[in-house]
Short mmCIF file of C-alpha atoms in Angstrom, two decimals:
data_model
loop_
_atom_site.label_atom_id
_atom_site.label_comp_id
_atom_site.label_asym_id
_atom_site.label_seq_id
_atom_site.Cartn_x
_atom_site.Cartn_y
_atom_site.Cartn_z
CA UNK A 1 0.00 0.00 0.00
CA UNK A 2 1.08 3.33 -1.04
CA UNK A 3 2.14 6.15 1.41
CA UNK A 4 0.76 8.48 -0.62
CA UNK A 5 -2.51 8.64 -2.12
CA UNK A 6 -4.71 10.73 -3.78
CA UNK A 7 -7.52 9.22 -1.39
CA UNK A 8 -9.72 10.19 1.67
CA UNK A 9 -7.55 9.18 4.38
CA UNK A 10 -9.06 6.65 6.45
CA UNK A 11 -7.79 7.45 10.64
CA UNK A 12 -10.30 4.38 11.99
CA UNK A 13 -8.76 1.82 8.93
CA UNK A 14 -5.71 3.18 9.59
CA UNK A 15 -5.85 2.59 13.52
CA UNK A 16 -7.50 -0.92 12.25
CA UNK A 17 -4.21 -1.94 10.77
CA UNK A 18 -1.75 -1.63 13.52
CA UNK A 19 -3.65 -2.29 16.23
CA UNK A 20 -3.23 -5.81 17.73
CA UNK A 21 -4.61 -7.17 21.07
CA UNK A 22 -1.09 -6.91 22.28
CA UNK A 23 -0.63 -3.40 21.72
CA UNK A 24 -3.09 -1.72 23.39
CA UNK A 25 -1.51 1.78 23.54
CA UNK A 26 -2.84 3.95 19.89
CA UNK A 27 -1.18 7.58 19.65
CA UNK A 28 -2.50 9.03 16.30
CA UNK A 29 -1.91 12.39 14.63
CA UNK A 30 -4.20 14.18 12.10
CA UNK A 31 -3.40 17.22 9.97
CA UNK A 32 -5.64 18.71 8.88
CA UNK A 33 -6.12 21.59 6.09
CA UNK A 34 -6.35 24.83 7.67
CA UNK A 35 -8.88 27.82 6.22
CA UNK A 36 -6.28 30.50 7.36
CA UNK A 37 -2.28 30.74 6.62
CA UNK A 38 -0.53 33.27 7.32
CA UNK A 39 -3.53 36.04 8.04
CA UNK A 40 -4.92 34.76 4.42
CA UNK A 41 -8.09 33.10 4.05
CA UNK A 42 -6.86 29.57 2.18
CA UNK A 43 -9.75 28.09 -0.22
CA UNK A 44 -7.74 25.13 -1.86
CA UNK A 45 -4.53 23.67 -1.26
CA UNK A 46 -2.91 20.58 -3.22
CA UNK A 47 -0.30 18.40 -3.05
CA UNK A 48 2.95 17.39 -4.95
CA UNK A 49 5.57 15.22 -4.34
CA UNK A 50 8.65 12.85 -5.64
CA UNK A 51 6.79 10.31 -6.00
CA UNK A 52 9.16 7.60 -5.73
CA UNK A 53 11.79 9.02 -3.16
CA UNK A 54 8.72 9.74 -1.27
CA UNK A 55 7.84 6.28 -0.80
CA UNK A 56 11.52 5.62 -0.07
CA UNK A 57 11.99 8.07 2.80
CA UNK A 58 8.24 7.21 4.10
CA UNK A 59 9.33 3.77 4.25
CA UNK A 60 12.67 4.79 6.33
CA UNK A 61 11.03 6.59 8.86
CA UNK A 62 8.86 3.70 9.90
CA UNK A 63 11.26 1.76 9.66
CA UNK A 64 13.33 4.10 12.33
CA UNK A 65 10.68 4.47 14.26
CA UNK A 66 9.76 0.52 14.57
CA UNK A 67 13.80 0.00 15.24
CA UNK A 68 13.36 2.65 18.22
CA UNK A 69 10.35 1.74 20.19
CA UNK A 70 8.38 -1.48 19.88
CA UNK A 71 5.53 -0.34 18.00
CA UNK A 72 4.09 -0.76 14.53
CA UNK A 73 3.47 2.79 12.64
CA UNK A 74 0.58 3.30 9.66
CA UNK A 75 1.85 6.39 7.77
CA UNK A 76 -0.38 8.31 5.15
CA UNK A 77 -0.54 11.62 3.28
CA UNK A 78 -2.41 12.69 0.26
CA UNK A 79 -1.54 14.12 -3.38
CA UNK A 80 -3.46 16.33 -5.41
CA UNK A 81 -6.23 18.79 -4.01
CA UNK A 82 -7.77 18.63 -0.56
CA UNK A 83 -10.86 20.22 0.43
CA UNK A 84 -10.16 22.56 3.90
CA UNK A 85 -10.96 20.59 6.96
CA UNK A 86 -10.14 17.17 5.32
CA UNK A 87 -6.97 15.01 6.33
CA UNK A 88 -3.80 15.82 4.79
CA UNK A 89 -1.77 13.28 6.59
CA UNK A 90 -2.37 10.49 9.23
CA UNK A 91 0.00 8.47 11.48
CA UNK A 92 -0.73 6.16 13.78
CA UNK A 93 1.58 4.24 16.15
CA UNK A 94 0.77 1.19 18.47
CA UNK A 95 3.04 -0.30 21.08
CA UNK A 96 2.08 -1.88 24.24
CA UNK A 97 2.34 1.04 26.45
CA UNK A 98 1.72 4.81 26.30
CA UNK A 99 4.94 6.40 25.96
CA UNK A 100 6.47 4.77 23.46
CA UNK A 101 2.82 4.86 21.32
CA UNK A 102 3.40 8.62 21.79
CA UNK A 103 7.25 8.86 21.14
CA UNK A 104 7.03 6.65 17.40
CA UNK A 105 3.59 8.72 16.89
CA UNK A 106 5.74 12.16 17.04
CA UNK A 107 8.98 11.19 15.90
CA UNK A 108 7.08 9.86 12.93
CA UNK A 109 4.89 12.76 11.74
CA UNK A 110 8.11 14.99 12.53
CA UNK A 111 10.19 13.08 10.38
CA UNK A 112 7.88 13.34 7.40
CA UNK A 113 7.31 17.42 7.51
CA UNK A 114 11.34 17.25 7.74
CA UNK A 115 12.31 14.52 5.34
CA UNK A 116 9.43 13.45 2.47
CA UNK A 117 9.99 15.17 -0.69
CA UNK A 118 6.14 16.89 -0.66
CA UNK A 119 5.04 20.58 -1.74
CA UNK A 120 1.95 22.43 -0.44
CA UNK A 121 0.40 25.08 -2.90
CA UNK A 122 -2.00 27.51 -1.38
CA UNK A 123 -4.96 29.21 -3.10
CA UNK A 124 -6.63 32.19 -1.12
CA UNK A 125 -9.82 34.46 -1.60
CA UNK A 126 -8.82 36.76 -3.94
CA UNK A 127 -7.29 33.58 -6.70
CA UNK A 128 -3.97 34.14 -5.56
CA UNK A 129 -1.84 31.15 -5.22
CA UNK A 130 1.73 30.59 -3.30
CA UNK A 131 3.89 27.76 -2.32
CA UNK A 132 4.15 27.03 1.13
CA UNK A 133 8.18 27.28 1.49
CA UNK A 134 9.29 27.23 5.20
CA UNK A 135 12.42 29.23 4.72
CA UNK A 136 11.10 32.02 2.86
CA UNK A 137 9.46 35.11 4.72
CA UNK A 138 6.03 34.87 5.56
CA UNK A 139 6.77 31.00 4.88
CA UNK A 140 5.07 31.85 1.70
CA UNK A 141 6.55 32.29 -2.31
CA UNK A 142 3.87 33.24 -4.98
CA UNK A 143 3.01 30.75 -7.43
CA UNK A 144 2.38 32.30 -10.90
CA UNK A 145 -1.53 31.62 -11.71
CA UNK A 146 -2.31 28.73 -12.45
CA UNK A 147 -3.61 29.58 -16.53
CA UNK A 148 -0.23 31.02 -16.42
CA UNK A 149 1.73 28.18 -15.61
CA UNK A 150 -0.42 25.75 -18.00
CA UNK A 151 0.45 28.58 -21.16
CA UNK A 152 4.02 27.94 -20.69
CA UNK A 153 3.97 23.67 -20.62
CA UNK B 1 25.32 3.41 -21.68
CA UNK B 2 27.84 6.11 -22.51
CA UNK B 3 28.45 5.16 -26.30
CA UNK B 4 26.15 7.82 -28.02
CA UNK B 5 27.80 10.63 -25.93
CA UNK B 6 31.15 12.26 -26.29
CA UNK B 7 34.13 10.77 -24.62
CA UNK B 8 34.85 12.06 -21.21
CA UNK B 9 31.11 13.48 -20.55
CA UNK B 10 27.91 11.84 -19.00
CA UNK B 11 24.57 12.64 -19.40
CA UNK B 12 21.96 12.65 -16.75
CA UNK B 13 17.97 13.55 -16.41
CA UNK B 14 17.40 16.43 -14.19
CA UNK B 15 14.16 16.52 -12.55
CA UNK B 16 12.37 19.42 -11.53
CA UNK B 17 9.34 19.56 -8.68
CA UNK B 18 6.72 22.05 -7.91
CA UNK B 19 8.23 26.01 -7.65
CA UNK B 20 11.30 24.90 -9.40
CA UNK B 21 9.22 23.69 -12.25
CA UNK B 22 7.01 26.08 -12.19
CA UNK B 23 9.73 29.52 -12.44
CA UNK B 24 11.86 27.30 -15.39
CA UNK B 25 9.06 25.93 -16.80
CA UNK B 26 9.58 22.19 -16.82
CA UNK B 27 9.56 19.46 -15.14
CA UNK B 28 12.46 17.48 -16.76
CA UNK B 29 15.55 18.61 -18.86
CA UNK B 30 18.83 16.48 -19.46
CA UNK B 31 21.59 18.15 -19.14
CA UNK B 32 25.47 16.70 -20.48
CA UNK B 33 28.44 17.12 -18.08
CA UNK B 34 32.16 16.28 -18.56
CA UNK B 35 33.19 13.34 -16.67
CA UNK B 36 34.16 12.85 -13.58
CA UNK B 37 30.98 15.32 -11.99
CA UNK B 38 29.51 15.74 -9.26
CA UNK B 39 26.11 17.24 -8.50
CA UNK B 40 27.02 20.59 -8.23
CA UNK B 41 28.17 20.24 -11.79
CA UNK B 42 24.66 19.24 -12.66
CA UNK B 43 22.61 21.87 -11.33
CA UNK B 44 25.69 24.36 -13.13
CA UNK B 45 25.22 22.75 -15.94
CA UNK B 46 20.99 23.04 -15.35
CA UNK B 47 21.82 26.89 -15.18
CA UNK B 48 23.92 27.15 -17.99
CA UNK B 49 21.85 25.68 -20.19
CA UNK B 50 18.62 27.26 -19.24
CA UNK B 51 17.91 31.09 -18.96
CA UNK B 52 14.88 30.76 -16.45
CA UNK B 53 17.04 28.06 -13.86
CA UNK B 54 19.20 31.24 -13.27
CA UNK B 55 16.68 32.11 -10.65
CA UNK B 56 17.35 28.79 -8.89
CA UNK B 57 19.28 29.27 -5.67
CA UNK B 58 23.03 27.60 -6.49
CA UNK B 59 23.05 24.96 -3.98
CA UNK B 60 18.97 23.83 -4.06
CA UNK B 61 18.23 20.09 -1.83
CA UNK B 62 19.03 17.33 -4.42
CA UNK B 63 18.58 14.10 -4.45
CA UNK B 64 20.55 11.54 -6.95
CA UNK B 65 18.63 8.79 -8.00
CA UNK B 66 15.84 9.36 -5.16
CA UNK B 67 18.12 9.59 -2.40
CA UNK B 68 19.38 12.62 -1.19
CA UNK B 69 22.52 13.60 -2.05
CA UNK B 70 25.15 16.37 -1.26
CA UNK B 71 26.57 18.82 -3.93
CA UNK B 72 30.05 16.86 -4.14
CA UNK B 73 28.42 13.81 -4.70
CA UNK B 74 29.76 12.00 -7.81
CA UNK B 75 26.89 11.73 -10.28
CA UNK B 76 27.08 8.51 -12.71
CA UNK B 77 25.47 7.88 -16.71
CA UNK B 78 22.18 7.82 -16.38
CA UNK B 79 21.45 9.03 -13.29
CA UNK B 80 18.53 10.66 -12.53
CA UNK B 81 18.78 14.21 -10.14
CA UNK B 82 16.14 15.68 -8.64
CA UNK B 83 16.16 19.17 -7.23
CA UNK B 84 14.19 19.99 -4.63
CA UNK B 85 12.36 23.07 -3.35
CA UNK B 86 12.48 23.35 0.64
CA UNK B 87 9.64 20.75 1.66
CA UNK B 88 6.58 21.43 2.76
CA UNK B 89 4.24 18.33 3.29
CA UNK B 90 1.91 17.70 6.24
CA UNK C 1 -22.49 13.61 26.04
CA UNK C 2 -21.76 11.91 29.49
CA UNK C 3 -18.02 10.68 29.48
CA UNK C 4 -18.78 7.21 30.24
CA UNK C 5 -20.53 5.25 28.17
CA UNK C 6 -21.28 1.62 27.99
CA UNK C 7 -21.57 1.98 23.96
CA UNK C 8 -18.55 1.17 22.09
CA UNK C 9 -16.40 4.49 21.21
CA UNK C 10 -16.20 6.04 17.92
CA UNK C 11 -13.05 7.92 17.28
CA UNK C 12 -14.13 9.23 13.81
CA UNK C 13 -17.33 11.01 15.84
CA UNK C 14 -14.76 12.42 18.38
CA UNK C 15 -12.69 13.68 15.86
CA UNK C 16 -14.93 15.79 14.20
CA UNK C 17 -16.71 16.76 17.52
CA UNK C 18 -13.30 18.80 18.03
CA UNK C 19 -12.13 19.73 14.27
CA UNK C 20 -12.64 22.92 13.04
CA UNK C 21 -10.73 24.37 10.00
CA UNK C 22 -8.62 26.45 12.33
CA UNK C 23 -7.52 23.57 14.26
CA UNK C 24 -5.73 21.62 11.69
CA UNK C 25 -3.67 19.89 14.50
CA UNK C 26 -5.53 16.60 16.21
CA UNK C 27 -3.32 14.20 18.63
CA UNK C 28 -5.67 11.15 19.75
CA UNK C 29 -4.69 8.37 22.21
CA UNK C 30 -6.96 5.17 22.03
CA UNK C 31 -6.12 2.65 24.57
CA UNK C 32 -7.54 -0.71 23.64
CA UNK C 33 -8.06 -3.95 26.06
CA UNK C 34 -5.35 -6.14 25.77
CA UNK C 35 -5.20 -9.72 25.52
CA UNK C 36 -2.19 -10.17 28.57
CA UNK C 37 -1.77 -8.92 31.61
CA UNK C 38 0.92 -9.24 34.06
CA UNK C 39 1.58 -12.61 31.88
CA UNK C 40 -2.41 -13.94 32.31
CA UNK C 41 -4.07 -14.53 29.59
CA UNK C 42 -7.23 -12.10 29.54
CA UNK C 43 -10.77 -13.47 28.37
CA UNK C 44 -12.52 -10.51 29.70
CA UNK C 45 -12.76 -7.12 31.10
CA UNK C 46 -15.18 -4.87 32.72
CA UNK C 47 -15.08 -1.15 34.16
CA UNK C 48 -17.06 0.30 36.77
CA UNK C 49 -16.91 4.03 38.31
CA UNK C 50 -18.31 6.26 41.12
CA UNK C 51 -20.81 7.84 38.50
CA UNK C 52 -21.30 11.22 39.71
CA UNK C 53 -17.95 11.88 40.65
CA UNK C 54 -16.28 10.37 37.31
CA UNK C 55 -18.52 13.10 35.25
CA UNK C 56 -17.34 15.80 36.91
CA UNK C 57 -13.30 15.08 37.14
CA UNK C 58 -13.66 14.05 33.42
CA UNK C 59 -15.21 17.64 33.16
CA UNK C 60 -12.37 19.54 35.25
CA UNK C 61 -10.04 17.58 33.42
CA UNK C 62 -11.24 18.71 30.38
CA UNK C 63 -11.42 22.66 31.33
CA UNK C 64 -7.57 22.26 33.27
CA UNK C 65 -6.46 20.97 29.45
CA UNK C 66 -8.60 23.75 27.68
CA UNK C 67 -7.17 26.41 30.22
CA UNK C 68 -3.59 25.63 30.10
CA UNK C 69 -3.70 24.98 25.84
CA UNK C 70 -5.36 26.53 23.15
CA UNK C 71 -7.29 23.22 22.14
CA UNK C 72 -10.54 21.45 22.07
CA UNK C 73 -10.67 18.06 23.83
CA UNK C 74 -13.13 15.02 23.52
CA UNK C 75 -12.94 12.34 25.92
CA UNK C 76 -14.78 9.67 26.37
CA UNK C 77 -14.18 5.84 28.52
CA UNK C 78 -16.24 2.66 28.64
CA UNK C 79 -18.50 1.42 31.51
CA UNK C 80 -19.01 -2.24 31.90
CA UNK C 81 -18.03 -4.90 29.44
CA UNK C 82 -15.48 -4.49 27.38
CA UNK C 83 -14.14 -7.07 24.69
CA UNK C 84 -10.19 -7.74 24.13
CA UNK C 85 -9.08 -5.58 21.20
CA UNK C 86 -12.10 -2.73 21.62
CA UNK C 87 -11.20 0.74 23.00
CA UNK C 88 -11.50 1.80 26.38
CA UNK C 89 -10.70 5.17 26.27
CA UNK C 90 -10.36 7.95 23.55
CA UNK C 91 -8.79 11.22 23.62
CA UNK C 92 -8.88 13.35 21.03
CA UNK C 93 -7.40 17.14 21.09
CA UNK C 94 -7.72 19.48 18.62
CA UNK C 95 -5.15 22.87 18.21
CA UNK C 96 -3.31 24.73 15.93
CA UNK C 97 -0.13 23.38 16.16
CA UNK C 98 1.27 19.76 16.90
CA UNK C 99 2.65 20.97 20.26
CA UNK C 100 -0.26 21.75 21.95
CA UNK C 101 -2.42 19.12 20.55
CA UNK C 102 0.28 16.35 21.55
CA UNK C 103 0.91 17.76 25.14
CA UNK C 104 -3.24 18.09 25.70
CA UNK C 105 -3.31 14.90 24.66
CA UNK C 106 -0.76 12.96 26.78
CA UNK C 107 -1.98 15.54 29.87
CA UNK C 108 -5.99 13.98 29.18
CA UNK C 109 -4.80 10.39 28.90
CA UNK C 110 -2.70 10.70 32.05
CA UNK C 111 -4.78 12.99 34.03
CA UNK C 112 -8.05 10.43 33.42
CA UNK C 113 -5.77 7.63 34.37
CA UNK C 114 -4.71 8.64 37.80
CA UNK C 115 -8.05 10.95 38.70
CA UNK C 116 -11.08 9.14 37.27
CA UNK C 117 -12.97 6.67 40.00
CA UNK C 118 -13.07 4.08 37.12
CA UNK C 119 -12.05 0.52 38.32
CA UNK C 120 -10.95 -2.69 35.63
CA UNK C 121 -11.69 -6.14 36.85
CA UNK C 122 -10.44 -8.66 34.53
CA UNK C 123 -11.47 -12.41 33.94
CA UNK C 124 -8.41 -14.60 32.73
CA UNK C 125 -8.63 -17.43 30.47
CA UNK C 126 -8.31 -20.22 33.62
CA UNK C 127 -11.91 -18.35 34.69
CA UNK C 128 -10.36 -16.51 37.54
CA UNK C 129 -10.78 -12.80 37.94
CA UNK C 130 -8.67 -10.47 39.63
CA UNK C 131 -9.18 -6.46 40.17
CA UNK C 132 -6.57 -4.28 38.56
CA UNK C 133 -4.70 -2.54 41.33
CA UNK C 134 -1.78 -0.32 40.49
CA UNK C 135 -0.89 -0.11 43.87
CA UNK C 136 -0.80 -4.11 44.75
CA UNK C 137 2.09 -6.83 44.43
CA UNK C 138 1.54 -7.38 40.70
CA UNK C 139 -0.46 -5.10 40.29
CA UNK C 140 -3.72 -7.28 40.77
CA UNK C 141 -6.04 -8.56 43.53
CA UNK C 142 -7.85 -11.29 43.44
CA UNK C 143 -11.54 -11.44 42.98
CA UNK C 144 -14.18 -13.05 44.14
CA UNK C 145 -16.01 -15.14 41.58
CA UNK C 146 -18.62 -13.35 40.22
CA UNK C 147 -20.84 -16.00 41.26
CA UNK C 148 -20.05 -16.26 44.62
CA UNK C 149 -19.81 -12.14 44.45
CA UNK C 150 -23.62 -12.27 43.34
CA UNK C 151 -25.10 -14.84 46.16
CA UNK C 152 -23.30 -12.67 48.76
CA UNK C 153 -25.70 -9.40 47.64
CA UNK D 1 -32.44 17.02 58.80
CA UNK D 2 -31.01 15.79 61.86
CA UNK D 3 -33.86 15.81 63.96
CA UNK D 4 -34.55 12.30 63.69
CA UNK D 5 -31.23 11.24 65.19
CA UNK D 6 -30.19 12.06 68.43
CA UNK D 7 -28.71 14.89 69.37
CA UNK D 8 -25.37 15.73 68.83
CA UNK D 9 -24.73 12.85 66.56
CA UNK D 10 -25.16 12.86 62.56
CA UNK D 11 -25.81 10.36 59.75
CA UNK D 12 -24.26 9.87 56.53
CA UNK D 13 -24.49 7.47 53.58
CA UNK D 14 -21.50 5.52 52.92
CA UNK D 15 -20.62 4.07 48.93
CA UNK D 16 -18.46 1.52 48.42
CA UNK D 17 -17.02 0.63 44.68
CA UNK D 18 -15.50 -1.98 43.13
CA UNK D 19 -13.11 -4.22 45.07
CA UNK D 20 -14.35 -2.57 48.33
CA UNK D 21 -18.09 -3.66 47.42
CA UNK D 22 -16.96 -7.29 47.04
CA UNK D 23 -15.09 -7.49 50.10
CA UNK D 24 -17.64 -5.74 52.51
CA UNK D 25 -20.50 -7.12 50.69
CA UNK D 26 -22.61 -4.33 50.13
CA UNK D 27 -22.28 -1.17 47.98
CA UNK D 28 -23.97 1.22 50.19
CA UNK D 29 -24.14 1.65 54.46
CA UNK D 30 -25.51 4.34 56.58
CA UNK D 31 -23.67 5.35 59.74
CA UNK D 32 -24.09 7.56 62.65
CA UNK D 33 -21.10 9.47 63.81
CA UNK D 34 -20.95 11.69 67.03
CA UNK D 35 -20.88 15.12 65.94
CA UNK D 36 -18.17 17.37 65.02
CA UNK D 37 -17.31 14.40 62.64
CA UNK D 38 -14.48 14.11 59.88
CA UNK D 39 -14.40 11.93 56.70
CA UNK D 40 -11.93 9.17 58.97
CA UNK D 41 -14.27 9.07 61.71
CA UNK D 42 -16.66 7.66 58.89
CA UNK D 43 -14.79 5.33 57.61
CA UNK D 44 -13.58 4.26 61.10
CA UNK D 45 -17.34 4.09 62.05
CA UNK D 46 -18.17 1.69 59.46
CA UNK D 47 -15.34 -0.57 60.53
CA UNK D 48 -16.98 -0.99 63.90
CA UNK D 49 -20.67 -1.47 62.51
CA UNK D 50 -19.99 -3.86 59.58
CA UNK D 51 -17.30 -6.68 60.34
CA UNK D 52 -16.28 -7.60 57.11
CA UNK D 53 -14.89 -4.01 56.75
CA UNK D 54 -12.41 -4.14 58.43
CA UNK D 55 -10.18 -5.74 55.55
CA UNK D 56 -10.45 -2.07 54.19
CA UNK D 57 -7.48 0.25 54.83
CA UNK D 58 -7.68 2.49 57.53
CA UNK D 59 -7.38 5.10 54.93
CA UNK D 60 -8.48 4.87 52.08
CA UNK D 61 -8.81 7.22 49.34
CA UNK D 62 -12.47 8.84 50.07
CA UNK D 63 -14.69 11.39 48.60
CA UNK D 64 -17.12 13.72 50.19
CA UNK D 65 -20.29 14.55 47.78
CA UNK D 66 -18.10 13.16 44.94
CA UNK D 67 -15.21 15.29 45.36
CA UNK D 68 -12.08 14.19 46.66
CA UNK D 69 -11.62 14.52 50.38
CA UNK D 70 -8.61 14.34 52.80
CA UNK D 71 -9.47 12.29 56.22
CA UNK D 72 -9.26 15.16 58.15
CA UNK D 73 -12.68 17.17 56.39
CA UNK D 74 -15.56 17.87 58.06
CA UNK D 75 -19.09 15.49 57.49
CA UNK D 76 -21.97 16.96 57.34
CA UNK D 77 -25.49 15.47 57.99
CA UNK D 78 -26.72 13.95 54.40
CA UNK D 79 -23.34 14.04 53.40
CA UNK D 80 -21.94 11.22 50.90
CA UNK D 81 -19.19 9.47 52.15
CA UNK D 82 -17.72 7.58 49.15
CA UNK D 83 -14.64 4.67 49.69
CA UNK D 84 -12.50 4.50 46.50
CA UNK D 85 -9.96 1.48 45.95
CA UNK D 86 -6.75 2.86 43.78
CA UNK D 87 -7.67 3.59 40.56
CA UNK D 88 -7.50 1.70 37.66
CA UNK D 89 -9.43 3.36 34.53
CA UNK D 90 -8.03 4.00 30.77
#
């Protein structure tokens, strides 16, 4: 199964999948899409990525996490447009006790912000569009318009 | 793999992802590089041979062959190198 | 929505009881019945609580979280039976930003544990039952049989 | 509400939960207490009236009108005297 998908993802067939009567310790995180970013009112947002090194990496950092606690990990994020207020990435960890369930859970949805080659691109109110880029100012570049960008390819 | 390419140069595929392929305007270009290169040579080579990469920064995230991989990494025939904007997923 | 609740708990429904598009942060903790405990083999489980009293701490709990965070927390625990593998307890907080909705999270989880008047009995597979008592040798005390328990009353 | 008990004394309803229902056999006992009383001169109380309670601690963890109480609080007539093994919920 794909860590990426262009899907609804699913937190309860997610949990479903790592959870085992010996583990009885679940720490889950949900992102969400936000409707604000930066004091701008965000209407869309969509997803790129590197496809195949994103796998990869995914794929590494459960693997890390599973060689540093005993847990299993369920990893998920989504490509292409998603609607404000739906999932845009789910982990979940289970291990047989609390902390650890916790520890994989944020190690895991750390790494992937840090490490997985993905791209946000806002769209606001007004039809404006930017890149969400962490080390620019305002965390924010502008994208040209999206007609724009098609003319040119 | 080298035989349709002049002798001491390599060629590789550079790929491009979301704002970098938006400001040059592709997603894909292959670039040839004399031999022995690193990536650094690559993404020079990237800039040299088109105008709108110019605006790239000069040492962007890459990634050889969908690892990643540091600028003085030695690049091989074929390879494929991907250069990345700073992430932003989750 | 009382806290306890002797239906089984539905994470999704908790989830979006909290979401909000300006809380695109959610950190859950489910913790599920396990099938060992203290090397038994467990057959069975049930929880039962000082009513009254359980309500309200699950309340302050709730408002100490809300006060000391910018989140929005949904808790909920079983009451009586429980089968191996289904959840006991949720916790689901909702914030801005990972930090908050992680350290709500953990607070809820630990908070219920240790300040709740919830108490687990547990039926092993040799048809023994024992009371789960963090404070005993082992953590356990034995029961009466429920039988015997029921000609007693 | 006292004035069906004698003077100077006052009665109180006792819960027990759990493990401490098993053991005593009962879930629920009233008491009367000589008053001033405190929560431990309940629970000391129904030691003396109910034999099988005295496998209970001396003190346990109590609450008064389901909130948490120390042993030392005062009772009041009507109050709600509840006996609360250690914890074990989530």
């Amino acid at each position: 199964m794909p860590f990426l998908t262009s899907d609804p993802l699913d937190l309860e067939a997610m949990v479903a999948s790592v959870a085992d009567p010996a583990r009885g310790a679940l720490a889950s995180f949900v992102g969400t899409v936000r409707d604000h970013h930066e004091g701008r009112v965000v209407t869309a947002l969509s997803y790129s990525a590197y496809g195949p090194m994103a796998e990869r990496v995914c794929h590494e950092i459960l693997e890390e996490a599973e060689a540093q606690w005993p847990v299993r990990v369920a990893l998920r994020h989504r490509l292409g447009d998603v609607a404000i207020g739906e999932a845009a990435v789910v982990v979940v960890a289970a291990g047989a006790h609390r902390d650890e369930a916790f520890a994989a859970c944020r190690f895991v949805i750390e790494a992937t912000k840090r490490r997985v080659p993905i791209w946000k691109r806002e769209r606001y109110v007004d039809g404006t569009e930017a890149w969400v880029d962490p080390t620019a100012p305002g965390g924010l570049v502008p994208a040209k318009h999206p007609a724009a960008s098609r003319a040119r390819s | 793999m080298a035989m349709n390419h002049p002798q001491g140069s390599l060629r590789v595929r550079v790929l491009l992802f979301a704002r970098y392929a938006e400001v040059v305007g592709t997603a894909e270009h292959e670039v040839t590089v004399p031999a022995p290169a690193t990536v650094a040579d690559v993404v020079t080579a990237l800039r040299s041979d088109v105008p709108a990469a110019r605006i790239l920064p000069e040492r962007p995230l890459c990634a050889r062959n969908a690892s990643q991989a540091l600028p003085e990494d030695a690049v091989e025939p074929g390879d494929e190198i991907a250069l990345l904007p700073p992430l932003s997923g989750g």
